[in-house]
PDB file of C-alpha atoms in Angstrom:
ATOM      1  CA  UNK B   1     121.363 109.937 -45.856  1.00 61.00           C
ATOM      2  CA  UNK B   2     118.624 108.684 -48.831  1.00 80.00           C
ATOM      3  CA  UNK B   3     116.979 110.254 -51.624  1.00 95.00           C
ATOM      4  CA  UNK B   4     113.584 111.532 -50.818  1.00 97.00           C
ATOM      5  CA  UNK B   5     111.855 113.256 -53.162  1.00 97.00           C
ATOM      6  CA  UNK B   6     108.011 114.760 -53.404  1.00 97.00           C
ATOM      7  CA  UNK B   7     106.386 115.309 -56.411  1.00 96.00           C
ATOM      8  CA  UNK B   8     102.901 115.910 -57.608  1.00 96.00           C
ATOM      9  CA  UNK B   9     101.171 114.308 -60.355  1.00 94.00           C
ATOM     10  CA  UNK B  10      97.894 116.398 -61.321  1.00 94.00           C
ATOM     11  CA  UNK B  11      97.161 118.248 -58.168  1.00 93.00           C
ATOM     12  CA  UNK B  12      98.797 121.649 -57.200  1.00 91.00           C
ATOM     13  CA  UNK B  13      99.783 119.764 -53.946  1.00 93.00           C
ATOM     14  CA  UNK B  14     103.201 120.623 -52.697  1.00 93.00           C
ATOM     15  CA  UNK B  15     104.945 119.283 -49.241  1.00 93.00           C
ATOM     16  CA  UNK B  16     105.502 121.633 -46.708  1.00 91.00           C
ATOM     17  CA  UNK B  17     108.756 121.388 -44.319  1.00 93.00           C
ATOM     18  CA  UNK B  18     110.635 118.936 -46.781  1.00 95.00           C
ATOM     19  CA  UNK B  19     113.964 118.733 -44.984  1.00 94.00           C
ATOM     20  CA  UNK B  20     111.651 117.858 -41.491  1.00 95.00           C
ATOM     21  CA  UNK B  21     109.632 114.883 -43.144  1.00 96.00           C
ATOM     22  CA  UNK B  22     113.198 113.602 -44.589  1.00 96.00           C
ATOM     23  CA  UNK B  23     115.037 113.672 -41.408  1.00 95.00           C
ATOM     24  CA  UNK B  24     111.859 111.792 -39.819  1.00 97.00           C
ATOM     25  CA  UNK B  25     111.225 109.736 -42.676  1.00 97.00           C
ATOM     26  CA  UNK B  26     115.124 108.461 -41.585  1.00 96.00           C
ATOM     27  CA  UNK B  27     114.739 108.322 -38.399  1.00 96.00           C
ATOM     28  CA  UNK B  28     111.677 106.226 -38.679  1.00 97.00           C
ATOM     29  CA  UNK B  29     112.942 103.610 -41.412  1.00 97.00           C
ATOM     30  CA  UNK B  30     116.533 103.334 -38.975  1.00 96.00           C
ATOM     31  CA  UNK B  31     114.308 102.441 -35.545  1.00 96.00           C
ATOM     32  CA  UNK B  32     113.249  99.502 -37.676  1.00 96.00           C
ATOM     33  CA  UNK B  33     116.561  98.775 -38.764  1.00 97.00           C
ATOM     34  CA  UNK B  34     116.476 100.067 -42.148  1.00 97.00           C
ATOM     35  CA  UNK B  35     118.233 102.610 -44.316  1.00 96.00           C
ATOM     36  CA  UNK B  36     116.717 104.889 -47.243  1.00 97.00           C
ATOM     37  CA  UNK B  37     117.410 104.225 -50.522  1.00 97.00           C
ATOM     38  CA  UNK B  38     115.522 106.356 -53.047  1.00 97.00           C
ATOM     39  CA  UNK B  39     112.421 106.916 -52.123  1.00 98.00           C
ATOM     40  CA  UNK B  40     109.614 108.943 -54.360  1.00 97.00           C
ATOM     41  CA  UNK B  41     106.184 110.429 -52.906  1.00 98.00           C
ATOM     42  CA  UNK B  42     104.027 111.726 -55.890  1.00 97.00           C
ATOM     43  CA  UNK B  43     100.987 113.576 -54.788  1.00 98.00           C
ATOM     44  CA  UNK B  44      97.813 112.837 -57.071  1.00 97.00           C
ATOM     45  CA  UNK B  45      94.107 113.161 -57.176  1.00 97.00           C
ATOM     46  CA  UNK B  46      91.278 110.115 -56.057  1.00 96.00           C
ATOM     47  CA  UNK B  47      90.802 109.769 -60.326  1.00 96.00           C
ATOM     48  CA  UNK B  48      94.868 109.297 -60.750  1.00 96.00           C
ATOM     49  CA  UNK B  49      95.207 106.973 -58.067  1.00 96.00           C
ATOM     50  CA  UNK B  50      91.607 104.765 -58.722  1.00 95.00           C
ATOM     51  CA  UNK B  51      93.112 104.769 -62.235  1.00 94.00           C
ATOM     52  CA  UNK B  52      96.709 103.214 -60.898  1.00 93.00           C
ATOM     53  CA  UNK B  53      94.671 100.842 -58.052  1.00 92.00           C
ATOM     54  CA  UNK B  54      92.780  99.250 -61.215  1.00 94.00           C
ATOM     55  CA  UNK B  55      95.837  98.740 -63.730  1.00 93.00           C
ATOM     56  CA  UNK B  56      98.406  97.596 -61.503  1.00 91.00           C
ATOM     57  CA  UNK B  57      96.495  96.302 -58.537  1.00 91.00           C
ATOM     58  CA  UNK B  58      93.097  95.446 -60.411  1.00 92.00           C
ATOM     59  CA  UNK B  59      91.236  96.709 -57.404  1.00 90.00           C
ATOM     60  CA  UNK B  60      88.309  99.156 -58.329  1.00 93.00           C
ATOM     61  CA  UNK B  61      88.194 101.559 -55.011  1.00 91.00           C
ATOM     62  CA  UNK B  62      89.780 104.736 -53.686  1.00 91.00           C
ATOM     63  CA  UNK B  63      92.613 104.231 -51.710  1.00 93.00           C
ATOM     64  CA  UNK B  64      94.948 107.089 -49.534  1.00 96.00           C
ATOM     65  CA  UNK B  65      98.415 105.366 -50.839  1.00 96.00           C
ATOM     66  CA  UNK B  66      99.585 102.809 -53.290  1.00 95.00           C
ATOM     67  CA  UNK B  67     103.326 101.870 -52.371  1.00 95.00           C
ATOM     68  CA  UNK B  68     105.600 100.267 -54.974  1.00 96.00           C
ATOM     69  CA  UNK B  69     108.464  98.223 -52.999  1.00 96.00           C
ATOM     70  CA  UNK B  70     111.946  98.443 -54.420  1.00 97.00           C
ATOM     71  CA  UNK B  71     113.403  97.713 -51.220  1.00 96.00           C
ATOM     72  CA  UNK B  72     116.755  95.578 -51.506  1.00 96.00           C
ATOM     73  CA  UNK B  73     118.086  94.065 -48.158  1.00 95.00           C
ATOM     74  CA  UNK B  74     118.199  96.691 -45.531  1.00 96.00           C
ATOM     75  CA  UNK B  75     117.856  99.427 -47.860  1.00 97.00           C
ATOM     76  CA  UNK B  76     113.955 100.540 -48.636  1.00 98.00           C
ATOM     77  CA  UNK B  77     113.437 102.225 -51.726  1.00 98.00           C
ATOM     78  CA  UNK B  78     109.923 103.011 -53.969  1.00 97.00           C
ATOM     79  CA  UNK B  79     107.242 105.081 -55.314  1.00 97.00           C
ATOM     80  CA  UNK B  80     104.621 106.302 -53.241  1.00 98.00           C
ATOM     81  CA  UNK B  81     101.552 107.566 -54.502  1.00 97.00           C
ATOM     82  CA  UNK B  82      98.966 109.805 -52.510  1.00 97.00           C
ATOM     83  CA  UNK B  83      95.728 110.951 -53.108  1.00 97.00           C
ATOM     84  CA  UNK B  84      95.250 114.149 -51.501  1.00 97.00           C
ATOM     85  CA  UNK B  85      91.790 113.794 -51.952  1.00 96.00           C
ATOM     86  CA  UNK B  86      91.418 110.929 -50.127  1.00 97.00           C
ATOM     87  CA  UNK B  87      93.843 112.250 -47.240  1.00 97.00           C
ATOM     88  CA  UNK B  88      91.610 115.538 -46.799  1.00 97.00           C
ATOM     89  CA  UNK B  89      88.497 113.277 -46.971  1.00 96.00           C
ATOM     90  CA  UNK B  90      89.895 111.026 -43.974  1.00 96.00           C
ATOM     91  CA  UNK B  91      90.994 113.687 -41.581  1.00 97.00           C
ATOM     92  CA  UNK B  92      87.471 115.221 -41.924  1.00 97.00           C
ATOM     93  CA  UNK B  93      85.948 111.673 -41.344  1.00 96.00           C
ATOM     94  CA  UNK B  94      88.148 111.072 -38.768  1.00 95.00           C
ATOM     95  CA  UNK B  95      88.408 114.266 -37.117  1.00 97.00           C
ATOM     96  CA  UNK B  96      91.870 114.741 -37.248  1.00 96.00           C
ATOM     97  CA  UNK B  97      94.256 117.930 -38.909  1.00 95.00           C
ATOM     98  CA  UNK B  98      94.997 117.048 -42.797  1.00 95.00           C
ATOM     99  CA  UNK B  99      98.383 117.690 -41.652  1.00 95.00           C
ATOM    100  CA  UNK B 100      98.140 114.541 -39.197  1.00 95.00           C
ATOM    101  CA  UNK B 101      96.567 112.533 -41.694  1.00 97.00           C
ATOM    102  CA  UNK B 102      99.039 113.241 -44.390  1.00 97.00           C
ATOM    103  CA  UNK B 103     102.085 112.271 -41.912  1.00 97.00           C
ATOM    104  CA  UNK B 104     100.121 109.203 -41.471  1.00 97.00           C
ATOM    105  CA  UNK B 105      99.658 108.210 -44.945  1.00 97.00           C
ATOM    106  CA  UNK B 106     103.629 109.197 -45.921  1.00 97.00           C
ATOM    107  CA  UNK B 107     104.937 107.069 -42.711  1.00 98.00           C
ATOM    108  CA  UNK B 108     102.419 104.313 -43.745  1.00 97.00           C
ATOM    109  CA  UNK B 109     104.270 104.125 -47.112  1.00 97.00           C
ATOM    110  CA  UNK B 110     107.363 103.802 -45.483  1.00 97.00           C
ATOM    111  CA  UNK B 111     106.319 101.227 -42.848  1.00 97.00           C
ATOM    112  CA  UNK B 112     104.980  98.853 -46.004  1.00 96.00           C
ATOM    113  CA  UNK B 113     108.341  99.082 -47.076  1.00 97.00           C
ATOM    114  CA  UNK B 114     110.114  98.270 -43.849  1.00 97.00           C
ATOM    115  CA  UNK B 115     107.922  95.277 -44.053  1.00 95.00           C
ATOM    116  CA  UNK B 116     104.752  95.529 -42.634  1.00 94.00           C
ATOM    117  CA  UNK B 117     101.445  94.019 -43.499  1.00 93.00           C
ATOM    118  CA  UNK B 118      98.143  95.622 -43.361  1.00 91.00           C
ATOM    119  CA  UNK B 119      95.931  92.801 -44.734  1.00 89.00           C
ATOM    120  CA  UNK B 120      94.439  91.131 -41.788  1.00 93.00           C
ATOM    121  CA  UNK B 121      93.603  92.338 -38.410  1.00 94.00           C
ATOM    122  CA  UNK B 122      96.475  91.698 -36.229  1.00 94.00           C
ATOM    123  CA  UNK B 123      98.896  93.039 -39.068  1.00 94.00           C
ATOM    124  CA  UNK B 124      96.665  95.980 -39.154  1.00 93.00           C
ATOM    125  CA  UNK B 125      96.791  96.821 -35.386  1.00 95.00           C
ATOM    126  CA  UNK B 126     100.609  96.117 -35.757  1.00 95.00           C
ATOM    127  CA  UNK B 127     100.324  98.835 -38.499  1.00 95.00           C
ATOM    128  CA  UNK B 128      98.373 101.295 -36.457  1.00 95.00           C
ATOM    129  CA  UNK B 129     100.366 101.278 -33.214  1.00 96.00           C
ATOM    130  CA  UNK B 130     103.862 101.606 -35.900  1.00 96.00           C
ATOM    131  CA  UNK B 131     102.232 104.652 -37.439  1.00 96.00           C
ATOM    132  CA  UNK B 132     101.512 106.137 -34.073  1.00 96.00           C
ATOM    133  CA  UNK B 133     104.637 105.413 -32.558  1.00 96.00           C
ATOM    134  CA  UNK B 134     106.251 107.218 -35.771  1.00 96.00           C
ATOM    135  CA  UNK B 135     103.508 110.147 -35.534  1.00 96.00           C
ATOM    136  CA  UNK B 136     105.048 110.544 -31.748  1.00 95.00           C
ATOM    137  CA  UNK B 137     108.571 111.252 -32.913  1.00 94.00           C
ATOM    138  CA  UNK B 138     107.334 113.660 -35.532  1.00 94.00           C
ATOM    139  CA  UNK B 139     109.132 117.180 -34.757  1.00 88.00           C
ATOM    140  CA  UNK B 140     106.664 119.446 -33.367  1.00 78.00           C
ATOM    141  CA  UNK B 141     106.934 122.799 -34.312  1.00 64.00           C
TER     142      UNK B 141
END
């Protein structure tokens, strides 16, 4: 079993159900033929992630997640920065619960680590399908 950690930078967010999320992330990775190494989630604000987006990616816009990929072979590893502000706004805009939107963003980063991209229409379509498949296996309460 890999090492998955949940941290926050400049927000008071605490990840609920950590054990359930960890098992789910492992299961999704395994379904793509990968095993989990070290994955660190860092929850932060829009402003914090905007600064990272500018500094590391030269993008001057808000985003919900930035994935730094350290994967080697079939062992996925990385630092995943998630804007809690953006997740809340997206949930509202998409008319879904914050919990579901957070699950989507959490697994979106894992799918990037598994090798999925989303830079063009076809790749994005595949990414959305993989997100849906992953959301469908998240343990229901």
